[in-house]
Structures are given as structure tokens and as C-alpha cells.
mmCIF file of C-alpha atoms in Angstrom:
data_model
loop_
_atom_site.group_PDB
_atom_site.id
_atom_site.type_symbol
_atom_site.label_atom_id
_atom_site.label_comp_id
_atom_site.label_asym_id
_atom_site.label_seq_id
_atom_site.Cartn_x
_atom_site.Cartn_y
_atom_site.Cartn_z
ATOM 1 C CA MET A 10 -58.525 2.483 -22.233
ATOM 2 C CA LYS A 11 -55.611 0.438 -20.854
ATOM 3 C CA LYS A 12 -53.140 2.723 -22.413
ATOM 4 C CA LYS A 13 -54.699 5.741 -20.766
ATOM 5 C CA GLU A 14 -54.488 4.025 -17.350
ATOM 6 C CA ASP A 15 -50.788 2.986 -17.812
ATOM 7 C CA THR A 16 -49.966 6.646 -18.739
ATOM 8 C CA SER A 17 -51.717 7.958 -15.521
ATOM 9 C CA ILE A 18 -49.750 5.380 -13.433
ATOM 10 C CA LYS A 19 -46.503 6.422 -15.045
ATOM 11 C CA LYS A 20 -47.325 10.142 -14.222
ATOM 12 C CA LYS A 21 -48.075 9.274 -10.578
ATOM 13 C CA GLU A 22 -44.750 7.315 -10.393
ATOM 14 C CA GLU A 23 -42.799 10.276 -11.842
ATOM 15 C CA THR A 24 -44.431 12.734 -9.462
ATOM 16 C CA SER A 25 -43.728 10.475 -6.581
ATOM 17 C CA LEU A 26 -40.106 10.215 -7.539
ATOM 18 C CA THR A 27 -39.763 13.836 -8.143
ATOM 19 C CA ASN A 28 -41.315 14.547 -4.703
ATOM 20 C CA ALA A 29 -38.961 12.116 -3.125
ATOM 21 C CA ASP A 30 -35.941 13.782 -4.785
ATOM 22 C CA TYR A 31 -37.211 17.256 -3.847
ATOM 23 C CA GLN A 32 -37.679 16.066 -0.146
ATOM 24 C CA ARG A 33 -34.201 14.675 -0.090
ATOM 25 C CA ASN A 34 -32.492 17.666 -1.740
ATOM 26 C CA ARG A 35 -34.351 20.020 0.457
ATOM 27 C CA LEU A 36 -33.124 18.185 3.751
ATOM 28 C CA PHE A 37 -29.626 17.973 2.144
ATOM 29 C CA LYS A 38 -29.464 21.661 1.552
ATOM 30 C CA LYS A 39 -30.946 22.329 5.043
ATOM 31 C CA GLY A 40 -28.207 20.176 6.511
ATOM 32 C CA ILE A 41 -25.446 22.035 4.693
ATOM 33 C CA ASN A 42 -26.793 25.284 5.832
ATOM 34 C CA PHE A 43 -26.851 24.005 9.489
ATOM 35 C CA MET A 44 -23.294 22.870 9.051
ATOM 36 C CA ALA A 45 -22.315 26.341 7.813
ATOM 37 C CA ASP A 46 -23.849 27.933 10.862
ATOM 38 C CA GLU A 47 -22.074 25.365 13.003
ATOM 39 C CA LYS A 48 -25.429 23.863 14.246
ATOM 40 C CA LEU A 49 -24.048 20.413 14.014
ATOM 41 C CA GLU A 50 -26.785 18.653 15.972
ATOM 42 C CA GLU A 51 -29.478 20.017 13.648
ATOM 43 C CA ALA A 52 -27.317 19.208 10.627
ATOM 44 C CA SER A 53 -27.043 15.524 11.906
ATOM 45 C CA ARG A 54 -30.899 15.297 12.162
ATOM 46 C CA SER A 55 -31.252 16.532 8.592
ATOM 47 C CA PHE A 56 -28.988 13.940 7.328
ATOM 48 C CA GLU A 57 -30.518 11.189 9.402
ATOM 49 C CA MET A 58 -33.881 12.072 8.063
ATOM 50 C CA ILE A 59 -32.640 11.403 4.513
ATOM 51 C CA LEU A 60 -31.137 8.102 5.556
ATOM 52 C CA ARG A 61 -34.565 6.875 6.999
ATOM 53 C CA THR A 62 -35.811 6.984 3.476
ATOM 54 C CA ASP A 63 -32.616 5.793 1.823
ATOM 55 C CA PRO A 64 -30.244 4.085 4.118
ATOM 56 C CA ASN A 65 -27.591 3.849 1.458
ATOM 57 C CA ASP A 66 -27.385 7.485 0.543
ATOM 58 C CA VAL A 67 -23.623 7.785 0.690
ATOM 59 C CA GLU A 68 -23.543 11.650 0.273
ATOM 60 C CA ALA A 69 -25.776 12.048 3.289
ATOM 61 C CA MET A 70 -23.836 9.512 5.332
ATOM 62 C CA LEU A 71 -20.471 11.433 4.568
ATOM 63 C CA LYS A 72 -21.943 14.687 5.844
ATOM 64 C CA LEU A 73 -23.576 12.881 8.769
ATOM 65 C CA GLY A 74 -20.232 11.376 9.791
ATOM 66 C CA TYR A 75 -18.556 14.730 9.302
ATOM 67 C CA SER A 76 -21.117 16.375 11.576
ATOM 68 C CA ARG A 77 -20.680 13.780 14.245
ATOM 69 C CA PHE A 78 -16.851 14.044 14.019
ATOM 70 C CA HIS A 79 -17.008 17.738 14.689
ATOM 71 C CA LEU A 80 -19.221 17.134 17.740
ATOM 72 C CA ASP A 81 -16.387 14.901 19.088
ATOM 73 C CA ASP A 82 -18.722 11.831 18.621
ATOM 74 C CA TYR A 83 -15.745 9.827 17.160
ATOM 75 C CA ASN A 84 -17.433 6.371 17.655
ATOM 76 C CA ASP A 85 -20.607 7.414 15.802
ATOM 77 C CA ALA A 86 -18.519 9.169 13.033
ATOM 78 C CA MET A 87 -16.535 5.834 12.647
ATOM 79 C CA ARG A 88 -19.733 3.849 12.592
ATOM 80 C CA VAL A 89 -20.986 5.892 9.720
ATOM 81 C CA TYR A 90 -17.804 5.766 7.729
ATOM 82 C CA ASP A 91 -17.619 1.968 8.127
ATOM 83 C CA LYS A 92 -21.099 1.800 6.829
ATOM 84 C CA ILE A 93 -20.047 3.746 3.626
ATOM 85 C CA LEU A 94 -17.160 1.212 3.191
ATOM 86 C CA ASP A 95 -19.502 -1.642 3.561
ATOM 87 C CA ILE A 96 -21.385 -0.121 0.552
ATOM 88 C CA ASP A 97 -18.254 0.940 -1.438
ATOM 89 C CA ILE A 98 -14.994 -0.272 -0.222
ATOM 90 C CA THR A 99 -13.105 2.072 -2.499
ATOM 91 C CA ASN A 100 -14.695 5.215 -1.234
ATOM 92 C CA SER A 101 -11.617 7.599 -0.838
ATOM 93 C CA GLU A 102 -13.457 10.331 1.111
ATOM 94 C CA ALA A 103 -14.579 7.742 3.698
ATOM 95 C CA TRP A 104 -11.105 6.381 4.215
ATOM 96 C CA ASN A 105 -9.549 9.803 4.480
ATOM 97 C CA LEU A 106 -12.319 11.019 7.067
ATOM 98 C CA LYS A 107 -11.815 7.707 8.907
ATOM 99 C CA SER A 108 -8.099 8.475 9.169
ATOM 100 C CA LEU A 109 -8.966 11.795 10.881
ATOM 101 C CA VAL A 110 -10.774 9.849 13.476
ATOM 102 C CA TYR A 111 -7.657 7.929 14.369
ATOM 103 C CA TYR A 112 -5.658 11.072 14.118
ATOM 104 C CA GLU A 113 -7.888 12.654 16.943
ATOM 105 C CA LYS A 114 -7.257 9.549 18.956
ATOM 106 C CA LYS A 115 -3.420 10.018 18.486
ATOM 107 C CA ASN A 116 -3.261 6.547 16.668
ATOM 108 C CA PHE A 117 -1.042 7.970 13.848
ATOM 109 C CA ALA A 118 -0.082 4.455 12.480
ATOM 110 C CA LYS A 119 -3.721 3.565 11.993
ATOM 111 C CA ALA A 120 -4.488 7.071 10.489
ATOM 112 C CA LEU A 121 -1.706 6.490 8.055
ATOM 113 C CA ASP A 122 -2.984 3.065 7.080
ATOM 114 C CA ASN A 123 -6.418 4.492 6.369
ATOM 115 C CA VAL A 124 -5.347 7.519 4.369
ATOM 116 C CA GLU A 125 -3.061 5.270 2.122
ATOM 117 C CA LYS A 126 -6.219 3.330 1.477
ATOM 118 C CA ALA A 127 -7.840 6.633 0.344
ATOM 119 C CA LEU A 128 -4.896 7.354 -1.948
ATOM 120 C CA ASP A 129 -5.044 3.697 -3.360
ATOM 121 C CA SER A 130 -8.578 4.738 -4.613
ATOM 122 C CA ASP A 131 -7.739 8.203 -5.697
ATOM 123 C CA PRO A 132 -4.128 9.015 -6.220
ATOM 124 C CA THR A 133 -5.000 12.699 -7.005
ATOM 125 C CA TYR A 134 -6.825 13.404 -3.656
ATOM 126 C CA ASP A 135 -4.793 16.366 -2.392
ATOM 127 C CA MET A 136 -6.215 16.478 1.093
ATOM 128 C CA ALA A 137 -5.326 12.777 1.516
ATOM 129 C CA TRP A 138 -1.745 13.506 0.523
ATOM 130 C CA TYR A 139 -1.780 16.436 2.957
ATOM 131 C CA ASN A 140 -3.067 14.344 5.815
ATOM 132 C CA LYS A 141 -0.552 11.704 4.963
ATOM 133 C CA ALA A 142 2.208 14.377 5.354
ATOM 134 C CA CYS A 143 0.801 15.401 8.802
ATOM 135 C CA TYR A 144 0.652 11.799 10.055
ATOM 136 C CA LEU A 145 4.245 11.055 8.733
ATOM 137 C CA SER A 146 5.479 14.346 10.381
ATOM 138 C CA LEU A 147 4.016 13.350 13.651
ATOM 139 C CA MET A 148 5.658 9.990 13.381
ATOM 140 C CA ASN A 149 8.953 11.643 12.707
ATOM 141 C CA GLN A 150 9.324 10.197 9.178
ATOM 142 C CA ILE A 151 10.700 13.487 7.652
ATOM 143 C CA PRO A 152 11.677 12.757 4.124
ATOM 144 C CA ASP A 153 8.458 10.799 3.471
ATOM 145 C CA SER A 154 6.300 13.572 5.029
ATOM 146 C CA LEU A 155 7.841 16.320 2.866
ATOM 147 C CA GLU A 156 7.437 14.084 -0.307
ATOM 148 C CA SER A 157 3.728 13.646 0.509
ATOM 149 C CA LEU A 158 3.304 17.453 1.283
ATOM 150 C CA LYS A 159 4.998 18.245 -2.099
ATOM 151 C CA ARG A 160 2.526 15.829 -3.959
ATOM 152 C CA SER A 161 -0.431 17.621 -2.128
ATOM 153 C CA ILE A 162 0.813 21.120 -3.202
ATOM 154 C CA GLU A 163 1.526 20.146 -6.817
ATOM 155 C CA ILE A 164 -2.159 19.048 -6.958
ATOM 156 C CA ASP A 165 -3.493 22.119 -5.197
ATOM 157 C CA VAL A 166 -1.109 24.962 -4.376
ATOM 158 C CA LYS A 167 -3.449 26.231 -1.619
ATOM 159 C CA ASN A 168 -2.105 23.390 0.534
ATOM 160 C CA ALA A 169 1.258 25.161 0.757
ATOM 161 C CA ARG A 170 -0.249 28.114 2.520
ATOM 162 C CA LYS A 171 -2.099 25.790 4.938
ATOM 163 C CA ALA A 172 1.042 23.938 5.690
ATOM 164 C CA VAL A 173 3.187 26.842 6.819
ATOM 165 C CA LYS A 174 0.886 27.564 9.853
ATOM 166 C CA ASP A 175 0.091 23.790 10.506
ATOM 167 C CA LYS A 176 1.490 22.708 13.819
ATOM 168 C CA ASP A 177 1.694 19.106 12.629
ATOM 169 C CA PHE A 178 4.636 20.106 10.566
ATOM 170 C CA MET A 179 6.775 21.249 13.577
ATOM 171 C CA ASN A 180 9.107 18.293 13.000
ATOM 172 C CA VAL A 181 9.826 19.336 9.438
ATOM 173 C CA ARG A 182 10.075 23.107 9.547
ATOM 174 C CA THR A 183 13.901 23.257 9.834
ATOM 175 C CA GLU A 184 14.338 20.930 6.742
ATOM 176 C CA GLU A 185 15.589 22.334 3.540
ATOM 177 C CA GLY A 186 12.540 20.812 1.659
ATOM 178 C CA PHE A 187 10.125 22.848 3.910
ATOM 179 C CA LYS A 188 11.977 26.008 2.917
ATOM 180 C CA GLY A 189 11.063 25.242 -0.671
ATOM 181 C CA ILE A 190 7.468 25.052 0.345
ATOM 182 C CA ILE A 191 7.645 28.456 1.915
ATOM 183 C CA GLU A 192 8.964 29.647 -1.405
ATOM 184 C CA VAL A 193 6.004 28.205 -3.134
ATOM 185 C CA VAL A 194 3.696 30.112 -0.854
ATOM 186 C CA VAL A 195 5.525 33.420 -1.339
ATOM 187 C CA ILE A 196 5.669 33.018 -5.166
ATOM 188 C CA GLU A 197 2.012 32.193 -5.256
ATOM 189 C CA SER A 198 1.233 35.330 -3.156
ATOM 190 C CA LEU A 199 3.303 37.411 -5.601
ATOM 191 C CA ARG A 200 1.388 35.787 -8.604
ATOM 192 C CA GLN A 201 -1.948 36.927 -6.961
ATOM 193 C CA GLY A 202 -0.790 40.606 -7.001
ATOM 194 C CA TYR A 203 0.510 40.988 -3.364
ATOM 195 C CA HIS A 204 3.731 42.944 -3.608
ATOM 196 C CA THR A 205 4.634 44.343 -0.259
ATOM 197 C CA ILE A 206 5.970 42.525 2.908
ATOM 198 C CA GLY A 207 2.797 43.447 4.859
ATOM 199 C CA ALA A 208 0.445 42.163 2.136
ATOM 200 C CA ILE A 209 2.517 38.927 1.600
ATOM 201 C CA VAL A 210 2.477 38.313 5.379
ATOM 202 C CA TRP A 211 -1.265 39.008 5.650
ATOM 203 C CA THR A 212 -2.161 36.512 2.730
ATOM 204 C CA THR A 213 0.317 33.632 3.643
ATOM 205 C CA PHE A 214 0.284 33.717 7.493
ATOM 206 C CA LEU A 215 4.070 33.553 7.471
ATOM 207 C CA SER A 216 6.044 35.586 9.978
ATOM 208 C CA LYS A 217 7.569 38.897 8.729
ATOM 209 C CA GLU A 218 11.031 37.314 9.367
ATOM 210 C CA ASP A 219 10.397 34.283 7.293
ATOM 211 C CA THR A 220 8.830 36.306 4.488
ATOM 212 C CA GLN A 221 11.736 38.644 4.348
ATOM 213 C CA ARG A 222 14.318 35.753 4.388
ATOM 214 C CA CYS A 223 12.510 33.860 1.692
ATOM 215 C CA LEU A 224 12.254 36.957 -0.563
ATOM 216 C CA ASP A 225 15.885 37.652 -0.076
ATOM 217 C CA GLU A 226 16.764 34.132 -1.156
ATOM 218 C CA LEU A 227 14.464 34.370 -4.209
ATOM 219 C CA ILE A 228 16.179 37.488 -5.372
ATOM 220 C CA VAL A 229 19.639 35.796 -5.112
ATOM 221 C CA LYS A 230 18.089 33.009 -7.205
ATOM 222 C CA GLY A 231 16.862 35.503 -9.724
ATOM 223 C CA VAL A 232 13.188 34.513 -9.361
ATOM 224 C CA VAL A 233 12.180 37.768 -7.597
ATOM 225 C CA ILE A 234 13.160 41.382 -8.343
ATOM 226 C CA LYS A 235 13.005 44.276 -5.891
ATOM 227 C CA SER A 236 12.079 47.846 -6.450
ATOM 228 C CA TYR A 237 10.926 50.809 -4.401
ATOM 229 C CA LYS A 238 7.728 52.908 -4.310
ATOM 230 C CA ARG A 239 7.185 56.208 -2.665
ATOM 231 C CA GLN A 240 4.694 56.319 0.083
ATOM 232 C CA GLY A 241 3.809 59.750 1.318
ATOM 233 C CA PHE A 242 6.384 62.483 1.003
ATOM 234 C CA ASN A 243 9.608 60.884 2.263
ATOM 235 C CA GLN A 244 8.996 57.201 2.789
ATOM 236 C CA MET A 245 10.142 54.693 0.131
ATOM 237 C CA ILE A 246 8.913 51.157 0.559
ATOM 238 C CA PRO A 247 10.227 48.032 -1.033
ATOM 239 C CA ILE A 248 8.116 46.304 -3.755
ATOM 240 C CA TYR A 249 8.616 42.718 -4.902
ATOM 241 C CA ASP A 250 7.631 41.092 -7.970
ATOM 242 C CA LEU A 251 8.453 38.038 -10.136
ATOM 243 C CA GLU A 252 11.161 38.437 -12.749
ATOM 244 C CA PRO A 253 9.139 38.934 -15.888
ATOM 245 C CA GLU A 254 10.186 35.824 -17.740
ATOM 246 C CA MET A 255 9.761 33.677 -14.531
ATOM 247 C CA GLY A 256 6.369 35.195 -14.111
ATOM 248 C CA LYS A 257 5.304 34.110 -17.650
ATOM 249 C CA LYS A 258 6.569 30.614 -17.061
ATOM 250 C CA LEU A 259 4.725 30.224 -13.804
ATOM 251 C CA GLY A 260 1.589 31.676 -15.348
ATOM 252 C CA ALA A 261 1.641 29.009 -18.053
ATOM 253 C CA LYS A 262 2.677 26.139 -15.949
ATOM 254 C CA LYS A 263 -0.016 23.535 -15.149
ATOM 255 C CA ARG A 264 0.194 22.315 -11.590
ATOM 256 C CA THR A 265 -0.526 18.651 -12.088
ATOM 257 C CA LEU A 266 1.221 15.691 -10.526
ATOM 258 C CA LEU A 267 -0.431 12.535 -12.005
ATOM 259 C CA GLY A 268 -2.369 14.052 -14.851
ATOM 260 C CA LEU A 269 -6.016 13.865 -15.234
ATOM 261 C CA LYS A 270 -7.738 11.077 -13.498
ATOM 262 C CA THR A 271 -9.077 8.546 -15.931
ATOM 263 C CA LYS A 272 -11.526 5.865 -15.305
ATOM 264 C CA THR A 273 -9.755 2.489 -15.904
ATOM 265 C CA LYS A 274 -11.410 -0.889 -16.172
ATOM 266 C CA LEU A 275 -10.245 -2.904 -13.032
ATOM 267 C CA THR A 276 -8.149 -6.075 -13.841
ATOM 268 C CA ALA A 277 -9.450 -9.382 -12.516
ATOM 269 C CA PRO A 278 -6.935 -9.763 -9.633
ATOM 270 C CA VAL A 279 -7.715 -6.092 -8.449
ATOM 271 C CA LYS A 280 -11.357 -6.700 -8.617
ATOM 272 C CA ASN A 281 -11.188 -9.981 -6.750
ATOM 273 C CA LEU A 282 -8.912 -8.349 -3.974
ATOM 274 C CA LYS A 283 -11.385 -5.494 -3.703
ATOM 275 C CA GLU A 284 -14.131 -7.979 -3.157
ATOM 276 C CA ILE A 285 -12.218 -9.852 -0.463
ATOM 277 C CA GLY A 286 -11.473 -6.457 1.164
ATOM 278 C CA LEU A 287 -15.244 -5.671 1.203
ATOM 279 C CA ALA A 288 -16.138 -9.142 2.650
ATOM 280 C CA ILE A 289 -13.490 -8.539 5.314
ATOM 281 C CA GLN A 290 -15.161 -5.239 6.217
ATOM 282 C CA LEU A 291 -18.586 -6.921 6.646
ATOM 283 C CA THR A 292 -17.119 -9.770 8.629
ATOM 284 C CA LYS A 293 -15.308 -7.560 11.027
ATOM 285 C CA SER A 294 -18.569 -5.638 11.630
ATOM 286 C CA SER A 295 -20.658 -8.756 12.245
ATOM 287 C CA ILE A 296 -17.992 -10.123 14.644
ATOM 288 C CA GLU A 297 -17.752 -6.651 16.502
ATOM 289 C CA GLU A 298 -21.565 -6.766 16.804
ATOM 290 C CA GLU A 299 -21.552 -10.492 17.884
ATOM 291 C CA ASP A 300 -24.072 -11.309 15.279
ATOM 292 C CA LEU A 301 -23.749 -15.034 14.890
ATOM 293 C CA GLU A 302 -25.992 -15.415 11.803
ATOM 294 C CA LYS A 303 -24.453 -12.639 10.056
ATOM 295 C CA THR A 304 -20.876 -13.780 10.817
ATOM 296 C CA LEU A 305 -21.645 -17.356 9.442
ATOM 297 C CA GLU A 306 -22.979 -15.817 6.279
ATOM 298 C CA ASN A 307 -20.025 -13.573 5.866
ATOM 299 C CA LEU A 308 -17.509 -16.493 6.468
ATOM 300 C CA GLN A 309 -19.300 -18.486 3.672
ATOM 301 C CA THR A 310 -18.215 -15.721 1.256
ATOM 302 C CA PHE A 311 -14.568 -16.666 1.672
ATOM 303 C CA ILE A 312 -15.390 -20.342 1.322
ATOM 304 C CA ASP A 313 -17.875 -20.435 -1.671
ATOM 305 C CA PRO A 314 -15.940 -20.861 -4.988
ATOM 306 C CA ALA A 315 -18.677 -18.834 -6.612
ATOM 307 C CA MET A 316 -17.817 -15.860 -4.537
ATOM 308 C CA CYS A 317 -14.272 -15.296 -3.009
ATOM 309 C CA GLY A 318 -13.453 -18.960 -2.248
ATOM 310 C CA GLU A 319 -11.298 -19.557 -5.429
ATOM 311 C CA GLN A 320 -9.288 -16.318 -4.938
ATOM 312 C CA MET A 321 -8.883 -17.120 -1.194
ATOM 313 C CA ILE A 322 -7.397 -20.468 -2.002
ATOM 314 C CA GLU A 323 -5.005 -18.941 -4.557
ATOM 315 C CA GLU A 324 -3.891 -15.969 -2.435
ATOM 316 C CA PHE A 325 -4.462 -17.007 1.162
ATOM 317 C CA LEU A 326 -4.612 -20.751 1.444
ATOM 318 C CA GLU A 327 -3.775 -21.070 5.111
ATOM 319 C CA GLU A 328 -6.251 -18.271 6.056
ATOM 320 C CA HIS A 329 -8.917 -20.027 3.928
ATOM 321 C CA ARG A 330 -8.505 -23.219 6.127
ATOM 322 C CA ASP A 331 -8.708 -21.186 9.312
ATOM 323 C CA ILE A 332 -11.979 -19.582 8.177
ATOM 324 C CA ARG A 333 -13.473 -23.015 7.376
ATOM 325 C CA LEU A 334 -12.423 -24.027 10.849
ATOM 326 C CA TYR A 335 -13.972 -20.940 12.346
ATOM 327 C CA LYS A 336 -17.260 -21.629 10.603
ATOM 328 C CA VAL A 337 -17.385 -25.210 11.902
ATOM 329 C CA ARG A 338 -16.710 -24.121 15.388
ATOM 330 C CA LEU A 339 -19.362 -21.407 15.196
ATOM 331 C CA GLU A 340 -21.865 -23.777 13.953
ATOM 332 C CA GLU A 341 -21.057 -26.172 16.851
ATOM 333 C CA ARG A 342 -20.843 -23.811 19.653
ATOM 334 C CA GLY A 343 -22.693 -20.748 18.447
ATOM 335 C CA GLU A 344 -22.671 -17.394 20.295
ATOM 336 C CA ASP A 345 -20.411 -18.724 23.107
ATOM 337 C CA PHE A 346 -17.610 -19.381 20.689
ATOM 338 C CA LEU A 347 -18.095 -16.044 19.070
ATOM 339 C CA LYS A 348 -17.865 -14.212 22.289
ATOM 340 C CA GLU A 349 -14.905 -16.056 23.537
ATOM 341 C CA ASN A 350 -12.959 -15.720 20.402
ATOM 342 C CA LYS A 351 -14.214 -12.198 19.219
ATOM 343 C CA ARG A 352 -11.019 -10.430 19.633
ATOM 344 C CA LYS A 353 -8.873 -13.151 18.080
ATOM 345 C CA MET A 354 -11.178 -13.461 14.961
ATOM 346 C CA PHE A 355 -11.221 -9.640 14.650
ATOM 347 C CA GLU A 356 -7.374 -9.447 14.691
ATOM 348 C CA PHE A 357 -7.303 -12.408 12.293
ATOM 349 C CA PHE A 358 -9.333 -10.552 9.620
ATOM 350 C CA ASP A 359 -7.406 -7.406 10.416
ATOM 351 C CA ASN A 360 -4.067 -9.050 9.408
ATOM 352 C CA ILE A 361 -5.742 -10.444 6.229
ATOM 353 C CA GLU A 362 -6.962 -6.926 5.394
ATOM 354 C CA ILE A 363 -3.369 -5.538 5.688
ATOM 355 C CA ARG A 364 -2.127 -8.173 3.297
ATOM 356 C CA VAL A 365 -5.026 -7.670 0.925
ATOM 357 C CA THR A 366 -4.198 -3.846 0.901
ATOM 358 C CA LYS A 367 -0.565 -4.405 0.094
ATOM 359 C CA LYS A 368 -1.371 -6.802 -2.771
ATOM 360 C CA LEU A 369 -3.857 -4.244 -4.050
ATOM 361 C CA ARG A 370 -1.247 -1.542 -3.994
ATOM 362 C CA THR A 371 1.267 -3.843 -5.895
ATOM 363 C CA ASN A 372 -1.353 -4.719 -8.549
ATOM 364 C CA ILE A 373 -2.585 -1.224 -9.084
ATOM 365 C CA SER A 374 1.039 0.094 -9.355
ATOM 366 C CA GLN A 375 1.782 -2.559 -11.878
ATOM 367 C CA ASN A 376 -1.178 -1.653 -13.921
#
């Protein structure tokens, strides 16, 4: 009898779980459809309904943040992205999307810092490389911008087509390296079967002049061959194609930059630094919200040897002492001290975060 009762309970649990998943997936799909129709307020509501049931649904949060971003509600978008990073400090998509908020606010240095964090987590993230190239171009760091753009294109050649019409690259258009990117775009168009000037212009968004100039240069280099085709009774139009051997090589070439992404086990220093990074995010958030109890709890993370205390002493001894002092002052003076020193404390943890990020990059590159 007991066995039968347990089976019944199990079936009810399974049905309940299935129903929850069904409702979640139905709302998610509904939200995506609203986004496709540019009904972003309705999309936001769908994703918010998912988050009422599961506040930690990262996928729903990413879509909610994206919807709020395109409604120009940058503060709410940033709030959502920061919450994702509270859950997973290594979420590359959240870092990348957060960089776009700073980009819209014309804070390109901050945008660059965030997109670099996205690439720390996922070095094969082509759109993060592309965005990094944009920010560097706008900051007039031309060689670095071109290098990032080339990496983006090597991961996904479609980014070349996007770059040739992107106003963010106005600063680099005259550079020799950017001409090479135009060549990539034209070659890819030829590979896809577009052989006339008009068709190449239509598929690449290049001007007719740039397309003609590029084709002429590729002919001189022996990459492209030119022939003529009769159109109507008297008109001959030029036809362009890849030189046969070159076409075979390009067809066989794998466009990879850093190889396949493999899941690697994090070393202890990297893991510890990531934990400190997460603790910093949580602390900055509680300081910003002037939440005394939460701030004290978060500061304890940096002090307790069983948590981040030991690593803080090894890597950030002076800062460890300052944090202990902050905790004592907060315990003595409470919310008054927090409000008076809010900005100073926030900047203090911001500076530690920058140093943690640099150390992470060094450790990851060494590994």
C-alpha cells in the first residue's frame, strides 16, 4: 500500500514539474515572438512572469534586459545584467550586453572594460570581438581596433559585411587593414555565387566604387579573374569569379581563430579570483542600495578565511585591512556611515575589481 502511495506522489510531482516547464517555455516563446514583432513592452512582461516563478532564470533575464535596452530603459537593463552577474560572474553575454549600455551612454572606456570581461570568459565570442573593435575605433585606437575586428571576422565572416557599413569604423576606413576586410567581404560574396558588380554591391552594401576598386586589386593579386557575358543583343557585362585554385583553397579553409572551445578545469588561483570578483559585485550592489545588513554580510566574505579571506590576505593585503576597518565603522555607526561613505566605498571596490580582472587575465593566459 505504501509503495502505491509513493508512486502516486511521484507521478504528481512529475506532472507538476512538467506543467511548470510547459508554462515557462510557453511564456518564453511568447516573449520571443513579441520581440520579433518589436512589441518590447509585451515581451518584457512575458519574461517578468517567468522570473516571478524562478527569479534566477538567466535565459529569461538576458531577454528581459535586451528588451529593456531596446526600449531605451538603460538603468533597468543594467539592473538585470548586474543580477545575472551576481548569479554567474563569468556570463559572457551579460558582460557584452552591459558594455552596450555604456556604449549608448558614450562611456567607451567603461564599455571596453566590460566587453573585455566577456572575452575573458569566452575568447571565441565573435560579437564581443566586434564590439571591442567598435569601442577601440571610437577611442581612436586604430591598430587594436583592426586587430579585434579581424579576430571577429575569422570567427564569423558575416561580421566583415556588417563592418563595411558600420559608422563606428569611420576612423579606420582609410587604413590598409580595413581594405583587407573589404576584400574578405567581396571574396565571400563571390564564393556565395554573386558574380556581377550589381549583385556584389547588393549583397555587401559596399559602394559601387569601393567594389570596383577592390575587384581590380584582387585581379592584380591573381585572386579574381574577369570575363564577359553577353546581355541582350549588343551589351557585354563583366563577370567576376575566384581564380579556380584559389576558390578550392578558400572552400576548404576552416575559418577558426582559437580552435574549438573546450571546457577546462579552472586552476585554484583563477577560481579564487572569480569568487572575489563575484563578492565584489554583490558588495557594490548592496552599497549602491544602502543595505547595511547585506553590506556587512558581504564584507565578511572578504575577511572570513573559509571564504575569500585567505586569498585576500595573499593578493590584496592592504585592501583586506581597509575592508576590516570599513566593517568596524559600519558596525559602530550603521547607516549614517554607509550613506556618508557610499561613493568612496563603491570606488574602493571598483578599483579592486579592476585589479582582480587584470590578475584573472594574466592567470588565464598563462594557463
